XYZ file of C-alpha atoms in Angstrom:
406
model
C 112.908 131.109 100.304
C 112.762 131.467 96.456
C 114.385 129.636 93.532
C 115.475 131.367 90.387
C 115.617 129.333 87.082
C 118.676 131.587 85.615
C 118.129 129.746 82.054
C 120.171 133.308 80.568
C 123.354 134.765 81.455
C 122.696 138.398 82.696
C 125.837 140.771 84.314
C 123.033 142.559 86.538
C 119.398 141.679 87.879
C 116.704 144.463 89.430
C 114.050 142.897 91.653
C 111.374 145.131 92.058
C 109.899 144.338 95.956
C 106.283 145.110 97.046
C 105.001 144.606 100.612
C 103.160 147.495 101.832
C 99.940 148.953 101.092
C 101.105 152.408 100.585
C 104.314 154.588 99.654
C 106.005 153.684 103.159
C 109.420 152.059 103.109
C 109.790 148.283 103.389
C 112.207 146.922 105.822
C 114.216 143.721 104.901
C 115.797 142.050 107.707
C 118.027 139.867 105.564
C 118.812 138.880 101.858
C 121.540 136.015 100.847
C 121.551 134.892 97.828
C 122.958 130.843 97.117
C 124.075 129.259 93.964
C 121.833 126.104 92.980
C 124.244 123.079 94.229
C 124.470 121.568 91.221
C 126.128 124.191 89.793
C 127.988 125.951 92.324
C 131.846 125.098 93.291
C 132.623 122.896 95.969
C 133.563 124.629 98.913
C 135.660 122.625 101.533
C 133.904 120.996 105.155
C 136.207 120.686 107.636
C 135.542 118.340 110.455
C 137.134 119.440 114.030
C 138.256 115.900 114.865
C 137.667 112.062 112.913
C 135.402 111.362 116.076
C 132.053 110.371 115.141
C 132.590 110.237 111.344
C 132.448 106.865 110.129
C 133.293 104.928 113.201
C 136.132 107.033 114.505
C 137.936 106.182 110.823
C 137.158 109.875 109.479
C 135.822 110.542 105.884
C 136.650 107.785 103.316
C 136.922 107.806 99.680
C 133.905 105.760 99.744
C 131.872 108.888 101.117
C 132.009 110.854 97.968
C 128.131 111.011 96.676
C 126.573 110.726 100.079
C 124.684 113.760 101.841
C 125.449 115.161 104.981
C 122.776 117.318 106.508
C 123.968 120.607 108.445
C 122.172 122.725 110.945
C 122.977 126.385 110.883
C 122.807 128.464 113.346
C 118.951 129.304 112.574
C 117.844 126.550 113.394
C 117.405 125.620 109.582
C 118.409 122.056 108.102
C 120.181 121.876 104.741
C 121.919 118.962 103.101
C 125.236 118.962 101.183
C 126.896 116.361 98.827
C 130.166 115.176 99.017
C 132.340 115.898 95.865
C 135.892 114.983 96.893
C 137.359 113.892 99.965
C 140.547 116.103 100.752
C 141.505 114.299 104.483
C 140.100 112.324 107.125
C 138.891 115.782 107.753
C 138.220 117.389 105.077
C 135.878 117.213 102.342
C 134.408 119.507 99.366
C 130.825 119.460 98.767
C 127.920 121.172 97.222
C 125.486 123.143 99.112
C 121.418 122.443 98.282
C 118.493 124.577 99.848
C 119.196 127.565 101.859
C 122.589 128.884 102.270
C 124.339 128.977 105.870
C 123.562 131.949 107.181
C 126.964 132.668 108.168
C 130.307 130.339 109.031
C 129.957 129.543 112.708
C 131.023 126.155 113.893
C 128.517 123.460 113.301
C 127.699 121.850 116.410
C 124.929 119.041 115.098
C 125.166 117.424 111.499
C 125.052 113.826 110.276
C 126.074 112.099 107.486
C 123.547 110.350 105.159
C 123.012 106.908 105.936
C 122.026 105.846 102.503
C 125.345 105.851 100.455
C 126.237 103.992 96.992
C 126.616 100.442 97.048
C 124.503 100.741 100.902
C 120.749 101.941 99.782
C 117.777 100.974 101.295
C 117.266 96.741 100.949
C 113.044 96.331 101.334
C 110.439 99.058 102.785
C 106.846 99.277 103.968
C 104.206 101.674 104.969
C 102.871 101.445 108.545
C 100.753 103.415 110.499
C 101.067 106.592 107.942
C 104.967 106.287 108.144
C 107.173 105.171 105.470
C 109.536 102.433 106.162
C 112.773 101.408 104.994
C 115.802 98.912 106.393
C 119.269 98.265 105.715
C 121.166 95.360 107.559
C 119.982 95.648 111.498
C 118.352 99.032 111.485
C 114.480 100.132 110.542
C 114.058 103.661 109.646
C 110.334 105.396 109.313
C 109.881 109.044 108.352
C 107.965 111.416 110.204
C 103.942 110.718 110.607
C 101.992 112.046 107.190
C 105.701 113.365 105.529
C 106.959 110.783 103.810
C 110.549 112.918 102.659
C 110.946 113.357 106.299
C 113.463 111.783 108.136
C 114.757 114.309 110.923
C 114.551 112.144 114.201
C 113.376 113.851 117.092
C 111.681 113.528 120.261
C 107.810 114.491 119.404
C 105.775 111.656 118.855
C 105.341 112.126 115.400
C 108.756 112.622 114.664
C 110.870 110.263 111.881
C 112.888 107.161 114.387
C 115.527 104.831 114.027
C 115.543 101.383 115.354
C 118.495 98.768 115.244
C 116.400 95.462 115.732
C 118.070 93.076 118.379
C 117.527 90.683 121.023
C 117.681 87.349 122.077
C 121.260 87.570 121.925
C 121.125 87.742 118.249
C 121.272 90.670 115.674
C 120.344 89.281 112.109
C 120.305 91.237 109.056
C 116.764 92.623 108.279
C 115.776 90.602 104.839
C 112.187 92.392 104.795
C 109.798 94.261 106.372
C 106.027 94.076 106.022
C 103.011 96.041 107.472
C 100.638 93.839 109.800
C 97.810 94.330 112.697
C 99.120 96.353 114.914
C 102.802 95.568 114.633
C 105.189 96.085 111.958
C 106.765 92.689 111.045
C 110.554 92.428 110.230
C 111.829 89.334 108.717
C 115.528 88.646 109.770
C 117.568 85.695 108.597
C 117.116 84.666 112.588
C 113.414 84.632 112.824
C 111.083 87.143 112.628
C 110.358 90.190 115.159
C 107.360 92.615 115.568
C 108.232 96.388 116.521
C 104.960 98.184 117.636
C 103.569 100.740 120.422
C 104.799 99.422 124.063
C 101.033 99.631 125.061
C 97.686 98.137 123.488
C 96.663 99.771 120.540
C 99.265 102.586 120.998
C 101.106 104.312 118.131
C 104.530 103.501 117.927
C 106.410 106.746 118.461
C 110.400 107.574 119.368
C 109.482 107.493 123.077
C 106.997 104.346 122.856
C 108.332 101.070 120.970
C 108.003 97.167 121.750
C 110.704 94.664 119.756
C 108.862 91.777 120.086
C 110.414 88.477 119.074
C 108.550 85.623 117.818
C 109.974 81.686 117.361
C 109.722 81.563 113.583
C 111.977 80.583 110.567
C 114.333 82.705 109.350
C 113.576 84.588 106.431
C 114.999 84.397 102.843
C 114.859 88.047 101.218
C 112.007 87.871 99.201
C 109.061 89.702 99.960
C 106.118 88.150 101.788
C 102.486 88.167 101.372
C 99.237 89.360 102.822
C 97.156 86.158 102.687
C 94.238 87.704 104.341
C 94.241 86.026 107.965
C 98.160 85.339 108.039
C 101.633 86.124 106.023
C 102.738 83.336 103.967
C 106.780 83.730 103.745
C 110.029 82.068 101.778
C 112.073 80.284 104.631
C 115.892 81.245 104.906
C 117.167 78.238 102.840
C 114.252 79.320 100.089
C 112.998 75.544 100.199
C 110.428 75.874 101.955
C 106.999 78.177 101.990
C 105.575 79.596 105.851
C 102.875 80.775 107.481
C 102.514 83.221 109.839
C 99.642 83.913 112.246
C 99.130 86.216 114.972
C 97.562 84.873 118.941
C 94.418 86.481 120.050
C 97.277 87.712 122.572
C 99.473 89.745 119.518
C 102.319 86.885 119.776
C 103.183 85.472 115.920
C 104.301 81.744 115.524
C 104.685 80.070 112.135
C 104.154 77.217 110.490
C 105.636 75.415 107.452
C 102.851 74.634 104.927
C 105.677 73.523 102.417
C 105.359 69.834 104.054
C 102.155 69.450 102.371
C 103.968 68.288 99.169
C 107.914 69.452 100.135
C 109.598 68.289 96.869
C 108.076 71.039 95.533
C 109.405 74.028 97.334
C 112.553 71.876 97.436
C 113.851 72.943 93.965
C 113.965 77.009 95.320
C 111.701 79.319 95.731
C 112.204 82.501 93.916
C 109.621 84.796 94.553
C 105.751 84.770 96.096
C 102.725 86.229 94.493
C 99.079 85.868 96.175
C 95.794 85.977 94.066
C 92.851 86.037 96.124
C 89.605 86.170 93.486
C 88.577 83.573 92.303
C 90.163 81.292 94.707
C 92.606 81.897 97.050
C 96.390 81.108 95.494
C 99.704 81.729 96.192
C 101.764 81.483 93.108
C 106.296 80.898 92.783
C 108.190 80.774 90.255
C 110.621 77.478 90.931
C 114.490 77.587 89.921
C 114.103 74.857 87.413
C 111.282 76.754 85.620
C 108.701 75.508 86.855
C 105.448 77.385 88.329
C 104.541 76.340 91.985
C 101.159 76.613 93.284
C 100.048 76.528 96.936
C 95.743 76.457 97.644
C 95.492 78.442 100.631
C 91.716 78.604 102.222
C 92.433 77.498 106.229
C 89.058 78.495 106.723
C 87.974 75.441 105.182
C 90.578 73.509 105.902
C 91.958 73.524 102.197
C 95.118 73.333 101.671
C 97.261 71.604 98.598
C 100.282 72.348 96.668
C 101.033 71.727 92.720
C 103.336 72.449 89.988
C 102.861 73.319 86.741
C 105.041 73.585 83.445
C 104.668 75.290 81.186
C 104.605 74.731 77.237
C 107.945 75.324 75.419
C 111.618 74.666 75.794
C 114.700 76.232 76.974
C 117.854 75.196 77.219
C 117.364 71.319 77.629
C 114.535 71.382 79.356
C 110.856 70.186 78.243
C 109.127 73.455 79.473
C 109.384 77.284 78.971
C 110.835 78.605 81.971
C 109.024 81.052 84.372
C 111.756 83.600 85.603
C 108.503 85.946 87.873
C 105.151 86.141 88.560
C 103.034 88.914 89.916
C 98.899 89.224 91.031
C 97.106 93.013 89.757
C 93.851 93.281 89.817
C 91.219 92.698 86.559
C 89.299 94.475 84.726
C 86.784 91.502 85.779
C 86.992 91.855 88.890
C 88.998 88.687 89.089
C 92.877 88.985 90.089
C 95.153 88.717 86.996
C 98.617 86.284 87.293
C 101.417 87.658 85.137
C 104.112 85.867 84.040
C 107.554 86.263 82.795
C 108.284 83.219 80.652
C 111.177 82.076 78.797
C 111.769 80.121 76.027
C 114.314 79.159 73.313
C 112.750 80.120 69.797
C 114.525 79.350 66.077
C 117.122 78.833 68.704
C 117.155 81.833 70.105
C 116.155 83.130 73.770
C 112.523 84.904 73.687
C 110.640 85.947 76.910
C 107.194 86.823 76.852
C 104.759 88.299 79.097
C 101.711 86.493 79.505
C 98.529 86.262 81.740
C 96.351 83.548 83.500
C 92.954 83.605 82.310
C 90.498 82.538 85.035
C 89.294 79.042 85.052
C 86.654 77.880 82.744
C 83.018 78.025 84.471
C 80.036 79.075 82.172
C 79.281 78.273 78.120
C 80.029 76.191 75.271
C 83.013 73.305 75.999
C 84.047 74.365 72.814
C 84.813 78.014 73.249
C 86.805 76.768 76.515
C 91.234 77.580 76.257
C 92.524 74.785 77.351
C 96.073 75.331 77.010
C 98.959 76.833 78.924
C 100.088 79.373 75.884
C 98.170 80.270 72.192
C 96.203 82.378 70.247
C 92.567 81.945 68.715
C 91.088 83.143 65.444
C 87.598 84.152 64.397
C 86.778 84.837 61.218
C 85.948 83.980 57.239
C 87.963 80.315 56.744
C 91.298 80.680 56.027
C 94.224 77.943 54.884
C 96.980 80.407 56.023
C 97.399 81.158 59.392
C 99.602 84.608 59.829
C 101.106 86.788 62.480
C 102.727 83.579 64.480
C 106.740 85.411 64.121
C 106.979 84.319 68.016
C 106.449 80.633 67.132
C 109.083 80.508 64.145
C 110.831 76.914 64.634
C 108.843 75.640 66.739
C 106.249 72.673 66.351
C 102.628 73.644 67.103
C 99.138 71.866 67.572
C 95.875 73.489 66.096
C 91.871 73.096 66.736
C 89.629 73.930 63.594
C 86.014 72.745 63.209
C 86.634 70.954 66.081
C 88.981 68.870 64.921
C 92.627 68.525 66.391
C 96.145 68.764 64.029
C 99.461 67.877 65.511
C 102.527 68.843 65.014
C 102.518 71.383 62.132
Protein backbone atom coordinates (compact mmCIF):
# COMPACT_ATOMS: atom_id res chain seq x y z
CA UNK A 1 0.00 0.00 0.00
CA UNK A 2 1.41 3.41 -1.17
CA UNK A 3 0.30 7.03 -0.81
CA UNK A 4 0.78 9.60 -3.50
CA UNK A 5 1.06 13.34 -2.50
CA UNK A 6 -0.59 14.59 -6.01
CA UNK A 7 0.45 18.36 -4.99
CA UNK A 8 0.11 18.99 -9.29
CA UNK A 9 -2.61 18.35 -11.58
CA UNK A 10 -1.32 15.89 -14.31
CA UNK A 11 -3.96 14.27 -17.23
CA UNK A 12 -1.57 11.06 -17.27
CA UNK A 13 1.05 9.36 -14.81
CA UNK A 14 3.84 6.47 -15.95
CA UNK A 15 5.10 4.38 -13.03
CA UNK A 16 8.06 2.74 -13.95
CA UNK A 17 7.97 -0.91 -11.78
CA UNK A 18 11.13 -2.91 -10.87
CA UNK A 19 11.06 -6.30 -9.10
CA UNK A 20 13.20 -8.74 -10.73
CA UNK A 21 16.78 -9.19 -11.01
CA UNK A 22 16.90 -9.61 -14.67
CA UNK A 23 14.92 -8.80 -18.04
CA UNK A 24 12.06 -11.40 -17.04
CA UNK A 25 8.50 -10.12 -16.86
CA UNK A 26 6.96 -9.07 -13.54
CA UNK A 27 3.63 -10.38 -12.65
CA UNK A 28 1.14 -8.08 -10.74
CA UNK A 29 -1.64 -9.80 -9.17
CA UNK A 30 -3.65 -6.65 -8.54
CA UNK A 31 -3.52 -2.75 -8.81
CA UNK A 32 -6.53 -0.33 -7.49
CA UNK A 33 -5.95 2.83 -7.20
CA UNK A 34 -8.20 5.09 -4.25
CA UNK A 35 -8.72 8.75 -3.98
CA UNK A 36 -7.32 10.22 -0.54
CA UNK A 37 -10.78 10.55 1.57
CA UNK A 38 -10.51 13.86 2.14
CA UNK A 39 -10.80 14.67 -1.17
CA UNK A 40 -12.74 12.14 -2.85
CA UNK A 41 -16.78 12.32 -3.29
CA UNK A 42 -18.95 10.72 -0.98
CA UNK A 43 -20.19 7.63 -2.20
CA UNK A 44 -23.48 6.29 -0.57
CA UNK A 45 -23.48 3.12 2.39
CA UNK A 46 -26.41 1.40 2.40
CA UNK A 47 -27.36 -0.57 5.41
CA UNK A 48 -29.57 -3.90 4.66
CA UNK A 49 -31.89 -3.29 7.62
CA UNK A 50 -31.90 -0.36 10.83
CA UNK A 51 -31.02 -3.52 13.04
CA UNK A 52 -28.00 -3.02 14.96
CA UNK A 53 -27.36 0.64 13.99
CA UNK A 54 -27.86 2.83 16.79
CA UNK A 55 -30.14 0.80 18.93
CA UNK A 56 -32.48 -0.51 16.29
CA UNK A 57 -33.24 3.54 15.52
CA UNK A 58 -31.03 3.41 12.18
CA UNK A 59 -28.53 6.24 11.24
CA UNK A 60 -29.31 9.68 12.81
CA UNK A 61 -28.44 13.08 11.84
CA UNK A 62 -26.33 13.07 14.81
CA UNK A 63 -23.99 10.37 13.08
CA UNK A 64 -22.57 12.67 10.53
CA UNK A 65 -18.62 13.01 11.53
CA UNK A 66 -18.33 9.64 13.16
CA UNK A 67 -16.26 6.64 11.55
CA UNK A 68 -17.50 3.44 10.74
CA UNK A 69 -14.91 0.78 10.16
CA UNK A 70 -15.60 -1.83 7.21
CA UNK A 71 -14.12 -5.19 6.57
CA UNK A 72 -13.74 -6.16 2.96
CA UNK A 73 -13.73 -9.15 1.74
CA UNK A 74 -9.75 -9.50 2.24
CA UNK A 75 -9.82 -9.59 5.32
CA UNK A 76 -8.53 -5.86 5.42
CA UNK A 77 -10.04 -3.12 7.90
CA UNK A 78 -10.67 0.40 6.62
CA UNK A 79 -12.60 3.22 8.21
CA UNK A 80 -15.02 5.67 6.52
CA UNK A 81 -16.57 9.03 7.69
CA UNK A 82 -19.94 9.91 7.58
CA UNK A 83 -20.73 13.03 5.39
CA UNK A 84 -24.53 13.11 5.12
CA UNK A 85 -27.12 10.93 6.28
CA UNK A 86 -29.59 10.14 3.29
CA UNK A 87 -32.13 7.48 5.42
CA UNK A 88 -32.25 5.39 8.34
CA UNK A 89 -30.33 3.44 5.83
CA UNK A 90 -28.43 5.25 4.01
CA UNK A 91 -25.52 7.35 4.40
CA UNK A 92 -22.60 9.05 2.19
CA UNK A 93 -19.19 8.89 3.43
CA UNK A 94 -15.59 9.16 2.61
CA UNK A 95 -13.38 6.27 2.19
CA UNK A 96 -9.65 6.43 4.14
CA UNK A 97 -6.85 3.69 3.68
CA UNK A 98 -7.21 1.01 1.21
CA UNK A 99 -10.02 0.90 -1.15
CA UNK A 100 -12.68 -2.10 -1.04
CA UNK A 101 -11.49 -4.44 -3.12
CA UNK A 102 -14.66 -4.88 -4.80
CA UNK A 103 -18.64 -4.23 -3.75
CA UNK A 104 -19.68 -7.44 -2.05
CA UNK A 105 -22.01 -7.21 0.88
CA UNK A 106 -20.36 -6.31 4.09
CA UNK A 107 -21.05 -8.82 6.57
CA UNK A 108 -18.97 -7.26 9.82
CA UNK A 109 -18.56 -3.37 10.34
CA UNK A 110 -19.15 -1.09 13.33
CA UNK A 111 -19.74 2.26 13.85
CA UNK A 112 -17.25 4.45 15.82
CA UNK A 113 -18.03 4.75 19.29
CA UNK A 114 -16.40 8.06 19.81
CA UNK A 115 -18.78 10.63 18.09
CA UNK A 116 -19.08 14.61 18.62
CA UNK A 117 -20.49 15.80 21.68
CA UNK A 118 -19.66 11.71 23.09
CA UNK A 119 -15.57 11.58 23.15
CA UNK A 120 -13.63 9.89 25.48
CA UNK A 121 -14.31 11.48 29.39
CA UNK A 122 -10.73 10.39 31.43
CA UNK A 123 -8.01 7.63 30.29
CA UNK A 124 -5.05 5.73 31.70
CA UNK A 125 -2.26 3.48 30.77
CA UNK A 126 -2.21 -0.02 32.31
CA UNK A 127 -0.31 -2.90 31.78
CA UNK A 128 1.13 -1.51 28.22
CA UNK A 129 -2.55 -0.79 27.08
CA UNK A 130 -4.06 2.49 26.64
CA UNK A 131 -7.22 3.23 28.38
CA UNK A 132 -10.10 5.30 27.82
CA UNK A 133 -14.01 5.45 29.26
CA UNK A 134 -17.13 6.99 28.39
CA UNK A 135 -20.27 6.63 30.73
CA UNK A 136 -20.32 2.65 31.83
CA UNK A 137 -17.83 1.23 29.39
CA UNK A 138 -13.72 0.95 29.63
CA UNK A 139 -12.02 0.54 26.41
CA UNK A 140 -8.03 -0.48 26.16
CA UNK A 141 -6.25 -0.87 22.83
CA UNK A 142 -4.38 -3.75 21.84
CA UNK A 143 -1.07 -4.72 24.06
CA UNK A 144 2.13 -2.40 22.80
CA UNK A 145 -0.32 -0.53 19.84
CA UNK A 146 -1.70 2.15 21.29
CA UNK A 147 -3.97 3.26 17.77
CA UNK A 148 -5.31 -0.16 18.08
CA UNK A 149 -8.61 -0.83 18.98
CA UNK A 150 -9.89 -3.96 16.88
CA UNK A 151 -11.34 -6.32 19.67
CA UNK A 152 -10.66 -9.79 19.25
CA UNK A 153 -10.19 -12.96 20.91
CA UNK A 154 -6.14 -13.27 21.29
CA UNK A 155 -4.97 -12.26 24.46
CA UNK A 156 -3.38 -9.31 23.40
CA UNK A 157 -6.10 -8.09 21.51
CA UNK A 158 -7.86 -4.32 22.19
CA UNK A 159 -11.37 -5.21 24.81
CA UNK A 160 -14.34 -3.58 25.83
CA UNK A 161 -15.78 -3.68 29.23
CA UNK A 162 -19.19 -2.12 30.46
CA UNK A 163 -18.42 -1.93 34.32
CA UNK A 164 -21.45 -3.25 36.46
CA UNK A 165 -22.47 -5.03 39.43
CA UNK A 166 -23.92 -4.88 42.61
CA UNK A 167 -27.05 -4.08 41.04
CA UNK A 168 -25.75 -0.77 40.08
CA UNK A 169 -24.23 0.68 36.80
CA UNK A 170 -22.71 4.24 37.56
CA UNK A 171 -21.17 6.41 35.10
CA UNK A 172 -17.32 5.95 34.99
CA UNK A 173 -15.97 9.58 36.37
CA UNK A 174 -12.18 8.30 36.09
CA UNK A 175 -9.94 5.75 35.67
CA UNK A 176 -6.48 5.36 37.16
CA UNK A 177 -3.61 2.76 36.86
CA UNK A 178 -2.83 0.84 40.26
CA UNK A 179 -1.01 -2.57 41.55
CA UNK A 180 -2.27 -5.01 39.77
CA UNK A 181 -5.75 -3.74 39.03
CA UNK A 182 -6.94 -0.95 37.06
CA UNK A 183 -9.09 1.32 39.30
CA UNK A 184 -12.35 2.94 37.94
CA UNK A 185 -13.96 5.60 39.89
CA UNK A 186 -17.83 5.61 39.37
CA UNK A 187 -20.19 8.07 40.99
CA UNK A 188 -21.30 4.63 43.01
CA UNK A 189 -18.04 3.67 44.48
CA UNK A 190 -15.12 2.55 43.05
CA UNK A 191 -14.34 -0.92 41.17
CA UNK A 192 -11.03 -2.71 40.21
CA UNK A 193 -11.00 -4.63 36.72
CA UNK A 194 -7.84 -6.92 36.58
CA UNK A 195 -6.68 -10.61 35.46
CA UNK A 196 -9.30 -13.29 37.03
CA UNK A 197 -6.13 -15.05 38.48
CA UNK A 198 -3.06 -13.80 40.70
CA UNK A 199 -0.75 -11.82 38.93
CA UNK A 200 -2.41 -12.62 35.54
CA UNK A 201 -2.69 -10.16 32.63
CA UNK A 202 -5.97 -9.01 32.04
CA UNK A 203 -6.87 -10.17 28.54
CA UNK A 204 -10.52 -10.46 26.53
CA UNK A 205 -10.84 -14.04 27.81
CA UNK A 206 -9.46 -13.32 31.51
CA UNK A 207 -11.06 -10.24 33.51
CA UNK A 208 -12.16 -9.76 37.32
CA UNK A 209 -14.73 -6.55 38.10
CA UNK A 210 -14.02 -6.30 41.46
CA UNK A 211 -16.09 -3.97 43.60
CA UNK A 212 -14.87 -2.26 46.57
CA UNK A 213 -17.18 -0.27 49.47
CA UNK A 214 -15.84 3.21 48.79
CA UNK A 215 -17.24 6.77 48.12
CA UNK A 216 -18.38 7.69 45.06
CA UNK A 217 -16.24 9.61 42.96
CA UNK A 218 -16.49 13.28 41.77
CA UNK A 219 -14.79 13.56 38.16
CA UNK A 220 -11.64 14.90 38.91
CA UNK A 221 -8.67 13.00 38.54
CA UNK A 222 -7.02 11.21 41.46
CA UNK A 223 -3.60 10.84 42.70
CA UNK A 224 -0.75 8.45 43.18
CA UNK A 225 0.23 9.19 46.80
CA UNK A 226 2.82 6.56 46.88
CA UNK A 227 1.21 3.76 49.23
CA UNK A 228 -2.56 4.72 48.41
CA UNK A 229 -4.85 7.04 45.94
CA UNK A 230 -6.05 10.07 47.55
CA UNK A 231 -9.53 10.98 45.64
CA UNK A 232 -12.36 14.00 45.46
CA UNK A 233 -15.61 12.37 46.97
CA UNK A 234 -18.86 12.59 44.75
CA UNK A 235 -20.27 15.73 46.49
CA UNK A 236 -16.48 17.32 45.96
CA UNK A 237 -16.49 18.19 49.85
CA UNK A 238 -14.60 15.94 50.92
CA UNK A 239 -10.83 14.45 50.13
CA UNK A 240 -10.30 10.13 50.29
CA UNK A 241 -8.01 7.69 50.62
CA UNK A 242 -7.68 4.64 49.11
CA UNK A 243 -5.61 1.61 50.12
CA UNK A 244 -5.30 -1.76 48.88
CA UNK A 245 -5.49 -5.31 51.60
CA UNK A 246 -2.50 -7.50 51.58
CA UNK A 247 -5.50 -9.65 50.00
CA UNK A 248 -5.95 -7.04 46.65
CA UNK A 249 -9.45 -5.76 48.21
CA UNK A 250 -9.47 -1.57 48.26
CA UNK A 251 -11.47 0.24 51.10
CA UNK A 252 -11.28 3.99 51.67
CA UNK A 253 -11.14 6.33 54.04
CA UNK A 254 -12.08 10.03 54.40
CA UNK A 255 -9.02 12.04 55.55
CA UNK A 256 -11.14 15.30 54.91
CA UNK A 257 -12.45 14.92 58.72
CA UNK A 258 -9.15 15.94 59.87
CA UNK A 259 -10.15 19.65 59.49
CA UNK A 260 -13.67 19.19 57.20
CA UNK A 261 -14.54 22.93 56.85
CA UNK A 262 -11.94 22.95 54.64
CA UNK A 263 -12.81 20.59 51.88
CA UNK A 264 -16.33 21.84 52.66
CA UNK A 265 -16.13 24.97 50.41
CA UNK A 266 -15.44 22.42 47.03
CA UNK A 267 -12.84 20.82 45.90
CA UNK A 268 -11.80 21.56 42.43
CA UNK A 269 -8.97 19.70 41.48
CA UNK A 270 -5.95 17.49 43.30
CA UNK A 271 -2.29 17.87 42.74
CA UNK A 272 0.39 15.69 44.82
CA UNK A 273 4.04 16.93 45.45
CA UNK A 274 6.09 14.40 46.98
CA UNK A 275 9.87 16.13 47.45
CA UNK A 276 10.40 17.86 49.89
CA UNK A 277 7.55 16.70 51.91
CA UNK A 278 4.81 14.85 51.00
CA UNK A 279 1.62 17.31 49.94
CA UNK A 280 -1.41 17.15 48.31
CA UNK A 281 -2.40 20.50 47.04
CA UNK A 282 -6.58 21.92 45.80
CA UNK A 283 -7.56 24.68 44.62
CA UNK A 284 -10.94 25.63 46.83
CA UNK A 285 -14.10 27.32 45.05
CA UNK A 286 -13.79 30.44 47.06
CA UNK A 287 -10.13 30.90 45.99
CA UNK A 288 -8.54 29.64 48.36
CA UNK A 289 -5.49 27.00 48.23
CA UNK A 290 -6.09 23.78 50.36
CA UNK A 291 -3.35 21.80 51.68
CA UNK A 292 -3.48 18.22 53.02
CA UNK A 293 0.18 16.71 54.86
CA UNK A 294 0.08 13.26 53.87
CA UNK A 295 3.06 10.96 55.50
CA UNK A 296 0.86 7.77 57.16
CA UNK A 297 4.06 6.29 57.64
CA UNK A 298 4.60 8.49 60.43
CA UNK A 299 1.45 8.99 61.36
CA UNK A 300 1.34 12.69 59.97
CA UNK A 301 -1.41 13.88 58.84
CA UNK A 302 -2.93 17.72 58.87
CA UNK A 303 -4.85 19.88 56.63
CA UNK A 304 -4.51 23.88 55.98
CA UNK A 305 -5.54 26.64 53.84
CA UNK A 306 -3.86 29.26 52.48
CA UNK A 307 -4.75 32.66 50.65
CA UNK A 308 -3.22 34.11 48.73
CA UNK A 309 -2.12 37.93 48.34
CA UNK A 310 -4.41 40.10 46.14
CA UNK A 311 -8.05 40.72 45.45
CA UNK A 312 -10.73 39.75 43.17
CA UNK A 313 -13.97 40.51 42.98
CA UNK A 314 -14.80 41.29 46.74
CA UNK A 315 -12.75 39.10 48.14
CA UNK A 316 -9.43 39.76 50.33
CA UNK A 317 -7.28 37.21 48.32
CA UNK A 318 -6.22 36.48 44.67
CA UNK A 319 -8.06 33.58 43.64
CA UNK A 320 -6.43 30.19 42.68
CA UNK A 321 -8.52 28.79 39.66
CA UNK A 322 -5.58 25.26 39.30
CA UNK A 323 -2.70 23.88 40.53
CA UNK A 324 -0.38 21.29 39.15
CA UNK A 325 3.12 19.31 40.67
CA UNK A 326 6.25 18.89 37.64
CA UNK A 327 9.26 18.07 38.62
CA UNK A 328 12.46 20.73 39.37
CA UNK A 329 15.29 21.45 38.06
CA UNK A 330 16.36 20.93 41.91
CA UNK A 331 15.33 17.99 42.24
CA UNK A 332 12.51 19.24 44.39
CA UNK A 333 8.78 19.02 42.91
CA UNK A 334 7.59 22.43 41.58
CA UNK A 335 3.64 23.66 42.54
CA UNK A 336 2.18 25.78 39.76
CA UNK A 337 -0.46 27.92 40.11
CA UNK A 338 -3.08 29.65 38.18
CA UNK A 339 -3.98 32.77 40.14
CA UNK A 340 -6.37 35.45 39.66
CA UNK A 341 -6.64 38.76 40.55
CA UNK A 342 -8.40 42.10 39.83
CA UNK A 343 -5.63 44.71 38.72
CA UNK A 344 -6.32 48.76 37.89
CA UNK A 345 -9.63 47.04 38.00
CA UNK A 346 -9.20 44.78 35.62
CA UNK A 347 -9.03 40.77 35.68
CA UNK A 348 -5.19 39.52 35.42
CA UNK A 349 -4.16 35.82 35.94
CA UNK A 350 -0.77 34.88 36.42
CA UNK A 351 1.19 31.83 36.53
CA UNK A 352 3.29 31.41 39.38
CA UNK A 353 5.41 28.77 41.30
CA UNK A 354 6.04 27.58 44.96
CA UNK A 355 9.50 27.97 45.89
CA UNK A 356 10.57 25.30 48.40
CA UNK A 357 10.62 26.17 52.00
CA UNK A 358 13.37 28.14 53.48
CA UNK A 359 16.18 25.75 55.11
CA UNK A 360 19.89 26.92 54.74
CA UNK A 361 21.58 30.76 54.80
CA UNK A 362 21.15 34.22 55.72
CA UNK A 363 17.38 35.10 57.37
CA UNK A 364 17.73 37.91 55.29
CA UNK A 365 17.98 36.48 51.83
CA UNK A 366 14.81 34.28 52.97
CA UNK A 367 11.12 35.16 50.53
CA UNK A 368 8.79 35.33 52.82
CA UNK A 369 5.85 36.19 50.92
CA UNK A 370 3.10 34.53 48.95
CA UNK A 371 3.75 36.74 45.54
CA UNK A 372 6.88 39.46 44.58
CA UNK A 373 9.88 40.17 42.97
CA UNK A 374 13.51 40.98 44.35
CA UNK A 375 16.20 43.30 43.06
CA UNK A 376 19.98 43.23 43.21
CA UNK A 377 21.90 45.77 42.16
CA UNK A 378 23.61 49.55 42.31
CA UNK A 379 20.85 51.61 44.73
CA UNK A 380 18.16 52.84 43.00
CA UNK A 381 15.05 55.39 44.10
CA UNK A 382 12.94 54.10 41.12
CA UNK A 383 11.75 50.83 41.08
CA UNK A 384 10.65 49.76 37.26
CA UNK A 385 9.12 46.91 35.36
CA UNK A 386 6.09 46.44 38.11
CA UNK A 387 3.11 47.00 34.89
CA UNK A 388 1.38 43.81 36.69
CA UNK A 389 1.04 45.71 39.99
CA UNK A 390 -0.46 49.05 38.42
CA UNK A 391 -3.26 50.13 41.11
CA UNK A 392 -2.48 48.19 43.49
CA UNK A 393 -0.89 48.98 47.03
CA UNK A 394 2.44 47.23 47.68
CA UNK A 395 4.93 46.66 50.69
CA UNK A 396 8.82 46.82 50.10
CA UNK A 397 12.13 45.54 52.10
CA UNK A 398 15.36 47.71 51.45
CA UNK A 399 18.40 47.71 53.77
CA UNK A 400 16.43 45.77 55.82
CA UNK A 401 14.05 48.00 56.54
CA UNK A 402 10.20 47.50 55.84
CA UNK A 403 7.80 50.32 53.76
CA UNK A 404 4.09 49.93 53.67
CA UNK A 405 1.75 50.70 51.54
CA UNK A 406 3.39 52.53 48.59
Amino acid sequence: FYEFQNETAYQSYRLNISGSEDDSNLDIAEMGWHEDGDTQTPFDLTASSIVGINGGTGFQASDVGRTIRLLGSDAVWRWARITSRSSATVVKVRLYGHALPNLSPIARWRLGTFVPGKYVESGSLYEERLAFSRKFSVYASATGDFDNFATGEEDDAALEFVQAGGGQANDITWIAESDGALIIGTLGGIRALSGSGIDEALTPSSFKNRRSRTFGCAPLRPVDAGQSFLFVTRSRKSIAELTQSASGKFTSDDVGQVSEHIPKKGVVELAFQTDPDPLLWFPLDNGELGGYTHQPSQEVRGMHRHRIAGTFSGSDWGVVESAVVTPGQDGNDDLWLVVKRTIDGTTKRTIEIKSVPFEYGEVADAFEVDCGLTYSGVAVGTATGLDHLNGETVDALADGVVYHDL
